[in-house]
Coordinates of C-alpha atoms in Angstrom, one line a residue:
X140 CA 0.0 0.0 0.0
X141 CA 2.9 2.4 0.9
X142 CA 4.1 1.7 -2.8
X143 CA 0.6 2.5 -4.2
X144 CA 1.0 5.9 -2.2
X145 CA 3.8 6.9 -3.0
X146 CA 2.6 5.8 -7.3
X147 CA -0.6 8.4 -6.8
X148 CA 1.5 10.8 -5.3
X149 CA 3.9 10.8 -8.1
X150 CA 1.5 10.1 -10.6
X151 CA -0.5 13.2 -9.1
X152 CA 2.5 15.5 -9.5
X153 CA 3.0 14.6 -13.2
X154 CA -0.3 15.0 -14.2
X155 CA -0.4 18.8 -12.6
X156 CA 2.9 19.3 -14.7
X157 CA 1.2 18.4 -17.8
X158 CA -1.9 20.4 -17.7
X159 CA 0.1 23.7 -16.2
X160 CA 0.7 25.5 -19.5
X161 CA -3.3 25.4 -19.9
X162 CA -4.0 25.6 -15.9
X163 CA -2.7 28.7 -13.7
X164 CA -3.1 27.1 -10.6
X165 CA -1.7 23.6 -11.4
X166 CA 1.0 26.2 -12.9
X167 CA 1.6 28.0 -9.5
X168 CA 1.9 24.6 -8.1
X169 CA 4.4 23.2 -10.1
X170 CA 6.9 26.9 -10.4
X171 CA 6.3 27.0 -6.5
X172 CA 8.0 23.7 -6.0
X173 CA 10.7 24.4 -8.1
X174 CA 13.9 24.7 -6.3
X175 CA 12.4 25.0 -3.1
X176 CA 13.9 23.0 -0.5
X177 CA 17.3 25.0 -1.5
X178 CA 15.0 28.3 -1.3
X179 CA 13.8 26.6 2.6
X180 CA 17.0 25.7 3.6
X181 CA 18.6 29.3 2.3
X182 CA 15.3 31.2 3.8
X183 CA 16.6 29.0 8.0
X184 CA 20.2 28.8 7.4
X185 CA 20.4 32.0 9.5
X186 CA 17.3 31.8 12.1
X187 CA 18.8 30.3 15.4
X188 CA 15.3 30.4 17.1
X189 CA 13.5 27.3 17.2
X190 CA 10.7 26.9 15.7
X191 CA 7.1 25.7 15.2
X192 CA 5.9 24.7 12.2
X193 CA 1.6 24.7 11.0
X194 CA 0.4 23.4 7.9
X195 CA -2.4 24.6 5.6
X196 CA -3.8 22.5 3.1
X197 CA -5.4 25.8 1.7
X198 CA -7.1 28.8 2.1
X199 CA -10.2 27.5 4.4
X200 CA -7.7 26.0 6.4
X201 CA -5.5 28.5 6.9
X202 CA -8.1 30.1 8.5
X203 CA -8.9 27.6 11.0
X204 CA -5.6 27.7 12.2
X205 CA -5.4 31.3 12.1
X206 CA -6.3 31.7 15.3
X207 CA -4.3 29.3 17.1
X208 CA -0.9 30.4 15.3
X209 CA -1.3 33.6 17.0
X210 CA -2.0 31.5 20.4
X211 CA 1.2 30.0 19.7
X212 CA 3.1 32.5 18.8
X213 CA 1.5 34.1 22.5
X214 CA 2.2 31.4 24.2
X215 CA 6.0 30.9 22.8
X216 CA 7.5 34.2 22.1
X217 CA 11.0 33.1 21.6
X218 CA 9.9 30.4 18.8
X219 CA 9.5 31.6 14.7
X220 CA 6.2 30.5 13.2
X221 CA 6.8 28.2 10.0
X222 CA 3.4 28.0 7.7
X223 CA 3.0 25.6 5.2
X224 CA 0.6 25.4 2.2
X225 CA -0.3 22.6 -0.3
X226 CA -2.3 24.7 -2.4
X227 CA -1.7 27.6 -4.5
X228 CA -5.1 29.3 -3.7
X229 CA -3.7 29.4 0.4
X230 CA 0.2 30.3 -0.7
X231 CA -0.5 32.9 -3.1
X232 CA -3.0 34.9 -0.7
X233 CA -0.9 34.2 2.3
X234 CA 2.8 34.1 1.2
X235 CA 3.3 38.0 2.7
X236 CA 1.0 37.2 6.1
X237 CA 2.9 39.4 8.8
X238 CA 1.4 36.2 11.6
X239 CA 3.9 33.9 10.4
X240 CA 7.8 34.4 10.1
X241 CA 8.2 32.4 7.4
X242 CA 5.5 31.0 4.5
X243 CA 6.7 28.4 2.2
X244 CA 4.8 25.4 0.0
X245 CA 4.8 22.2 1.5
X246 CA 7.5 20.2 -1.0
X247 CA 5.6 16.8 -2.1
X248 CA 5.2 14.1 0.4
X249 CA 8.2 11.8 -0.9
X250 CA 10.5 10.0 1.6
X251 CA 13.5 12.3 0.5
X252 CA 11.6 15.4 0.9
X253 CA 10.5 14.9 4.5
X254 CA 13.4 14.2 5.2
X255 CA 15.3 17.0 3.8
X256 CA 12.6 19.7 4.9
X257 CA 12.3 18.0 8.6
X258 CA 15.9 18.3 9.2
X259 CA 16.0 22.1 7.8
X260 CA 13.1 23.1 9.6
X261 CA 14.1 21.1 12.8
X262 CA 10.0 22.0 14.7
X263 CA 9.8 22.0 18.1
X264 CA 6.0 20.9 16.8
X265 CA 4.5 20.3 13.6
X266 CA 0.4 21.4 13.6
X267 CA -1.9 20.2 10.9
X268 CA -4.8 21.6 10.5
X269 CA -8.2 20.0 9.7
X270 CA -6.3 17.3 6.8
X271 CA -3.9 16.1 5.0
X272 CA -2.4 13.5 6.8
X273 CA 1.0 13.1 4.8
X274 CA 2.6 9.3 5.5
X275 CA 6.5 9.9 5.0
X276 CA 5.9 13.4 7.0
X277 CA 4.5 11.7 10.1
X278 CA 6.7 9.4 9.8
X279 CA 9.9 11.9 9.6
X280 CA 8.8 13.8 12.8
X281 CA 8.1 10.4 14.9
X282 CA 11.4 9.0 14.0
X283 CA 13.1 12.6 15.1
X284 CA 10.8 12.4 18.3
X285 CA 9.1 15.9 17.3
X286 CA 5.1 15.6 17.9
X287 CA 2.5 16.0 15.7
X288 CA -0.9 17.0 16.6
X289 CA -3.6 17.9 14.5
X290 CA -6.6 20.2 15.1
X291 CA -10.0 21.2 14.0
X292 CA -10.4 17.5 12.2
X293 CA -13.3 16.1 11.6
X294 CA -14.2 12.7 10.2
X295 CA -17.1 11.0 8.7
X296 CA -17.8 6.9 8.3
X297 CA -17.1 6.6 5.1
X298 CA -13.6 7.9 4.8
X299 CA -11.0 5.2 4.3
X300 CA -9.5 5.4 8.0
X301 CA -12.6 3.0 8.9
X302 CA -12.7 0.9 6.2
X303 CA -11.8 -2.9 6.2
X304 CA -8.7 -2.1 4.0
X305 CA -7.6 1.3 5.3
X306 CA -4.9 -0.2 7.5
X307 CA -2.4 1.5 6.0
X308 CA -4.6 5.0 6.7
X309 CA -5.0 3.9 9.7
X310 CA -1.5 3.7 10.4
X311 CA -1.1 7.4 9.5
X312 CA -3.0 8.9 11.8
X313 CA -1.5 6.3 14.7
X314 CA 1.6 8.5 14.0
X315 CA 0.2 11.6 15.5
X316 CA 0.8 12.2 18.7
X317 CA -2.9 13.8 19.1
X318 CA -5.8 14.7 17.6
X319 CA -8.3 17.4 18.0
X320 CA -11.4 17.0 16.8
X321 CA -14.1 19.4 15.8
X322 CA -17.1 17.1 17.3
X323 CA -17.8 14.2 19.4
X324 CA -19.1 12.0 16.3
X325 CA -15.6 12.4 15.1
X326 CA -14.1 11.2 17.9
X327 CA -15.9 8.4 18.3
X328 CA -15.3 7.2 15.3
X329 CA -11.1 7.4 16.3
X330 CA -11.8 5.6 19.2
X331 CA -13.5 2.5 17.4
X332 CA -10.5 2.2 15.0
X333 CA -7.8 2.1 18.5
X334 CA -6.9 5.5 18.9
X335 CA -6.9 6.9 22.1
X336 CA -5.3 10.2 21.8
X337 CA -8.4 11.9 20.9
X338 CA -9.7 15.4 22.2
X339 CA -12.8 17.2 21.2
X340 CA -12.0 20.9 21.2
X341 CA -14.4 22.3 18.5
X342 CA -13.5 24.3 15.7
X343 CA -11.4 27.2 15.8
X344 CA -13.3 29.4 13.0
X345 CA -15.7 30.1 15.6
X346 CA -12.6 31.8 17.5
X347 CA -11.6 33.7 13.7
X348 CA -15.0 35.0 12.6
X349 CA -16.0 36.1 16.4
X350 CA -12.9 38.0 16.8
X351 CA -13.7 39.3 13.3
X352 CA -16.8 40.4 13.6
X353 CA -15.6 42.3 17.0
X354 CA -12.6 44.0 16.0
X355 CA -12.3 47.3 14.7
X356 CA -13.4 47.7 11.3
X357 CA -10.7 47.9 8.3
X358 CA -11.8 51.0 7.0
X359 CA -13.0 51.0 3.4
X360 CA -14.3 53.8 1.2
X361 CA -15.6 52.6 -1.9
X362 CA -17.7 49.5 -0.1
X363 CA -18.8 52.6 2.1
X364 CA -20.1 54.9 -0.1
X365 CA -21.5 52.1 -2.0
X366 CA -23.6 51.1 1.1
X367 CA -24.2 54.9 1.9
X368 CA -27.7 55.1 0.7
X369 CA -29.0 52.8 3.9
X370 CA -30.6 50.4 1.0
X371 CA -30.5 46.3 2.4
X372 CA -27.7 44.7 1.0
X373 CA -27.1 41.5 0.1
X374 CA -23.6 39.7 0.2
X375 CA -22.5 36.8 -2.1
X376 CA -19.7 35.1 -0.9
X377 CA -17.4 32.7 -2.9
X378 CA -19.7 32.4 -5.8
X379 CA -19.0 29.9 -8.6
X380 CA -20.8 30.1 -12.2
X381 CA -23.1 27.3 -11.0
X382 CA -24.5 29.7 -8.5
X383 CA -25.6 32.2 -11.1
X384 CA -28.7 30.3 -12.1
X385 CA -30.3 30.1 -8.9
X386 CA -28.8 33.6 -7.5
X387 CA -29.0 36.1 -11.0
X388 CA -33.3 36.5 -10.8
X389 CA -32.9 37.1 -6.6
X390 CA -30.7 39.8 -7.8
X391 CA -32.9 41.2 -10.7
X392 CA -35.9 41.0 -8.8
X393 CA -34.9 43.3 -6.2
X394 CA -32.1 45.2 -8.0
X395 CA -34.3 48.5 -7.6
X396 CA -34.9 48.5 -4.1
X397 CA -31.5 46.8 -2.8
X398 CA -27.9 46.4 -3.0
X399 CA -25.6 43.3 -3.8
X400 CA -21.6 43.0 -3.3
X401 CA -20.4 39.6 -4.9
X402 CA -17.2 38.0 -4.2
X403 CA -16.4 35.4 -6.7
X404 CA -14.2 32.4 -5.0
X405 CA -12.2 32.7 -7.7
X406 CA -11.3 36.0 -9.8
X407 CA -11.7 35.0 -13.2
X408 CA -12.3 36.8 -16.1
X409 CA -14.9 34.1 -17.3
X410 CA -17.0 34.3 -13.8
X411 CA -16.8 38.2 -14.1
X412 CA -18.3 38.9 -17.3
X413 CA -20.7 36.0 -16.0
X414 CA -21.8 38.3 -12.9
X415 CA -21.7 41.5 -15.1
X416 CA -23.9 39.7 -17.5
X417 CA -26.6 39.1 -15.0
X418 CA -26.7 42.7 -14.0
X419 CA -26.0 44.5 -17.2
X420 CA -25.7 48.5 -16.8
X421 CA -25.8 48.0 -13.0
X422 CA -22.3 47.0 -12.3
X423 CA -19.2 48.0 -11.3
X424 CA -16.2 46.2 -10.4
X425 CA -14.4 47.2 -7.8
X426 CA -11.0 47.7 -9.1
X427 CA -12.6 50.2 -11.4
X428 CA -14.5 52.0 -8.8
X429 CA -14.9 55.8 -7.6
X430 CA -17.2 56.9 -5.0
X431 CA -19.3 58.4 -7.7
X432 CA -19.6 55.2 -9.6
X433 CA -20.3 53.1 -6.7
X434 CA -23.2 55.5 -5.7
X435 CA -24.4 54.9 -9.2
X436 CA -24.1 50.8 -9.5
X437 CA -26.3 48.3 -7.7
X438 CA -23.5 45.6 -8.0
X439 CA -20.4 46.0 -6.6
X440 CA -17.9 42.8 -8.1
X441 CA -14.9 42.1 -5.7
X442 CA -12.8 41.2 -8.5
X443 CA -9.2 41.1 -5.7
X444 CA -9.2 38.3 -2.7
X445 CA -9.1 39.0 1.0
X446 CA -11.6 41.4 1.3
X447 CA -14.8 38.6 2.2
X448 CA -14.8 38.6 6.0
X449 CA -14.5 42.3 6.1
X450 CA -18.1 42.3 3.6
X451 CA -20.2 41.0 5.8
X452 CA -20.4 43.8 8.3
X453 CA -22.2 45.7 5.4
X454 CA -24.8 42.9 4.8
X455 CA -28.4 42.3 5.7
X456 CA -28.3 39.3 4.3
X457 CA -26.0 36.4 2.7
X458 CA -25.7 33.9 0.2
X459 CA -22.7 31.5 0.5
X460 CA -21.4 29.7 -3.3
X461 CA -20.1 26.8 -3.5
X462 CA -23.5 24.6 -2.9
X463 CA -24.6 24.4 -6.2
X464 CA -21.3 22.8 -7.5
X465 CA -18.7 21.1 -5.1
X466 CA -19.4 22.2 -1.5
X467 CA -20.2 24.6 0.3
X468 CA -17.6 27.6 1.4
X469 CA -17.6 29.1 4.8
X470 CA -20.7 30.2 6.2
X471 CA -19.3 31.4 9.7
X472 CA -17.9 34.5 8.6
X473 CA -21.9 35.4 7.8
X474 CA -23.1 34.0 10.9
X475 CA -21.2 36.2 13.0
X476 CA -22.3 39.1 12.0
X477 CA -25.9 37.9 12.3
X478 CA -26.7 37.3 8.8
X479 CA -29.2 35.0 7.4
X480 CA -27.7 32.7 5.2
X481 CA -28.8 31.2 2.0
X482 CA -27.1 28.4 -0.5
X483 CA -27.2 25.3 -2.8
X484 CA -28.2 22.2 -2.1
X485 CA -25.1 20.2 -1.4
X486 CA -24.5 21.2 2.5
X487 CA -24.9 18.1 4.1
X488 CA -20.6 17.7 5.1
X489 CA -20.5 21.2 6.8
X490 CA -21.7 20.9 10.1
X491 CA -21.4 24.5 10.8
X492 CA -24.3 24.5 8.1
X493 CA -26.3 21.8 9.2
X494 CA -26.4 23.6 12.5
X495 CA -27.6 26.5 11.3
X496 CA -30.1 25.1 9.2
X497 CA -31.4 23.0 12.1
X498 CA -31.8 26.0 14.2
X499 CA -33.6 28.3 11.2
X500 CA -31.0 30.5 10.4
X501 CA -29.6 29.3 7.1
X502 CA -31.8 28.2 4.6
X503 CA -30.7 25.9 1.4
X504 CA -32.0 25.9 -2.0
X505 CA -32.3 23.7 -4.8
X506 CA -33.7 26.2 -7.2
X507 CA -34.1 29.6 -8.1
X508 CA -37.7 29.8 -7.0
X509 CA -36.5 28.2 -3.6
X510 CA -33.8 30.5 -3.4
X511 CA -36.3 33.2 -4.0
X512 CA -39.3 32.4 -1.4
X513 CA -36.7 31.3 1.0
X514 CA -35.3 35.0 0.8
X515 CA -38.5 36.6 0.6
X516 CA -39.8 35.4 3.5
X517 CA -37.2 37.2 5.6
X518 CA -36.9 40.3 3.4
X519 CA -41.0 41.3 3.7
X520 CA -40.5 40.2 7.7
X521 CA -38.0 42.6 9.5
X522 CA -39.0 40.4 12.9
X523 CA -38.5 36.9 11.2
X524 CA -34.8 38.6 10.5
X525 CA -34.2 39.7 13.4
X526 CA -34.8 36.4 15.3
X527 CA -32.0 35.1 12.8
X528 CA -29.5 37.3 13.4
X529 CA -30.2 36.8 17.5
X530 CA -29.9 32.5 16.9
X531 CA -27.1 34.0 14.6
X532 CA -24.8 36.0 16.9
X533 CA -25.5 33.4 20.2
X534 CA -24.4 30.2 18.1
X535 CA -21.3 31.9 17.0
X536 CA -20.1 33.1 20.6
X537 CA -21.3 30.1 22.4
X538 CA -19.1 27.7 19.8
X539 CA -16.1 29.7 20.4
X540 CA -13.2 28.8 22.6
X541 CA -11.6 26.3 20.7
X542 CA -8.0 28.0 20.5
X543 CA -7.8 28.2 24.3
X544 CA -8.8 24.4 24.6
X545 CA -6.5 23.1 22.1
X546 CA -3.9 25.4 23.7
X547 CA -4.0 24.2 26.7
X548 CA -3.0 20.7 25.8
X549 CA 0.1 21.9 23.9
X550 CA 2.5 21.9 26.9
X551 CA 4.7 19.3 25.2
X552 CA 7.3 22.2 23.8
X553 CA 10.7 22.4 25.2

């Protein structure tokens, strides 16, 4: 089985080597990895602090661990922060973030490679957040007596860990040293298999959007004199073209009497002209924007990355994308401001969203006419809104305090 790994992983990096000249993120993958344990080991040679090292599979995950990398770096002053990322869409957002002291990508889980970047990077502790459970890296830090934890996880029955063949898998995650889980049906599910070193914490978004939603605001201009008006708004987050059927008539229909800002997941040309299309004369994209235009436009289109979380303070209302294709994207950062939340059908492996659906404050759709009576319902009822954003705000703050838990476990650094 270790051979068959170590076959899909290779096989896996060839085939993103041979679609980059048509694919700019297989692209990014491939020039990121070029040279770059010599670029690692050039990056340390002169950092005599130790360090702590936390890896991202991506984006979402970065921001899981967000908050417990500044914990850590609380906790342990005197150690440097090393972030890892596996995919271009975390690495290319977060390769300047001030909260970590260095940002590399993660070179390919080969034998040679953990070893190489284990002995330049030397962790006091290696963090993983959510996934990826890399064999030879486990296995590298185990053999070096360096723990491994990871945090926020969350597993389902039907992954291979608990299959009849997933020995090997299995094996894996016997390697860590523990493992924070998100929920109690997770942990269970460690504990059938023989694992013992199982805590549930909870997730640590809860701990990033709450702090989010309570700091001081990041001032800016355009988004406010685009909201000046007092007109409701409604904020589409981490739209995908699939979205568009279901969410482009919500936004004619009430294009008079309200406001949208829509954050594509992904800022492509394609998915722009696709958002513009649906709202044609009404408009503007934000990297083109003046205060006068954005007075004039009933569309704002985020057409940079980073700028989501800080959206939502504006909203009335939210729709999350990503439920209409592949999964849903993260519906906390809504929630914590109080939002409803609408989106797609395909919810059922978020249990954040699941939550909220349960307790009436999100509300999937499998159509455009769903989509539509689901919104209307709140729109034409101020109170029915208002209950929301109270279920909201409370589920949010009483879900929060993962950091501190997981923290408090992590005495094992010399």
């Amino acid at each position: 089985m270790r051979f068959l790994y170590s076959l899909g992983l290779a096989l896996y990096a060839l085939l993103l080597r041979l679609v980059a000249p048509f694919n700019p993120k297989a692209a990014a993958w491939v020039a990121g990895r070029r040279g770059l344990l010599p670029r690692i080991a050039q990056a340390l040679a002169a950092e005599a602090a130790p360090r702590l090292w936390v890896h991202c599979a991506s984006l979402g995950e970065f921001e899981q661990g967000r908050p417990l990398i500044g914990g850590l770096r609380e906790q342990y002053p005197g150690h440097k922060i090393v972030l890892t990322f596996f995919s271009p869409s975390g690495y290319e957002v977060r390769k300047n973030w001030a909260g970590a002291d260095y940002v590399f990508y993660l070179p390919l889980d080969l034998a040679v490679n953990a070893q190489a970047f284990v002995a330049t990077v030397q962790p006091r502790l290696a963090v993983f957040v959510k996934y990826e459970f890399w064999y030879y890296y486990l296995r590298e830090l185990r053999e070096r007596g360096i723990p491994a934890v990871v945090v926020a996880a969350i597993f389902r029955p039907g992954q291979v860990f608990f299959k009849p063949w997933g020995g090997f898998f299995r094996k894996i995650l016997a390697q860590l040293q523990h493992i924070f889980t998100q929920n109690e049906e997770s942990a269970e599910l460690l504990r059938g298999i023989g694992l013992t070193r199982v805590s549930v914490a909870g997730d640590t978004r809860f701990d990033t959007v709450a702090a989010t939603a309570l700091a001081a605001p990041r001032p800016l201009p355009l988004v406010e004199a685009f909201v000046a008006d007092g007109a409701p708004v409604l904020v589409a987050g981490s739209t995908w073209p699939e979205d568009l059927p279901a969410l482009a008539p919500l936004l004619r229909k009430h294009a008079r009497a309200m406001r949208f800002i829509v954050a594509p997941h992904e800022v492509s040309e394609a998915h722009l002209l696709e958002v513009e299309a649906a709202m044609p004369g009404l408009t503007v994209r934000y990297s083109r924007a003046t205060p006068a235009t954005v007075a004039e436009a009933r569309l704002l289109l985020i057409d940079n990355v980073g700028l989501l979380s800080q959206l939502y303070r504006f909203g009335r209302f939210a729709y999350i994308g990503g439920a209409f294709g592949a999964g849903l994207h993260n519906t906390l950062e809504a929630a914590a401001f109080g939002l409803p939340v609408f989106f797609g059908p395909r919810y059922a492996k978020f249990q954040e969203a699941v939550a909220l659906v349960a307790l009436g404050c999100a509300f999937p759709a499998h159509s455009a006419q769903e989509l539509e009576a689901a919104f209307d319902r709140l729109y034409y009822n101020e109170d029915a809104r208002l209950k929301v954003q109270d279920v909201s705000l409370d589920y949010v703050h009483t879900h929060a305090g993962a950091t501190g838990r997981i923290l408090s476990h992590l005495t094992i650094i010399n």
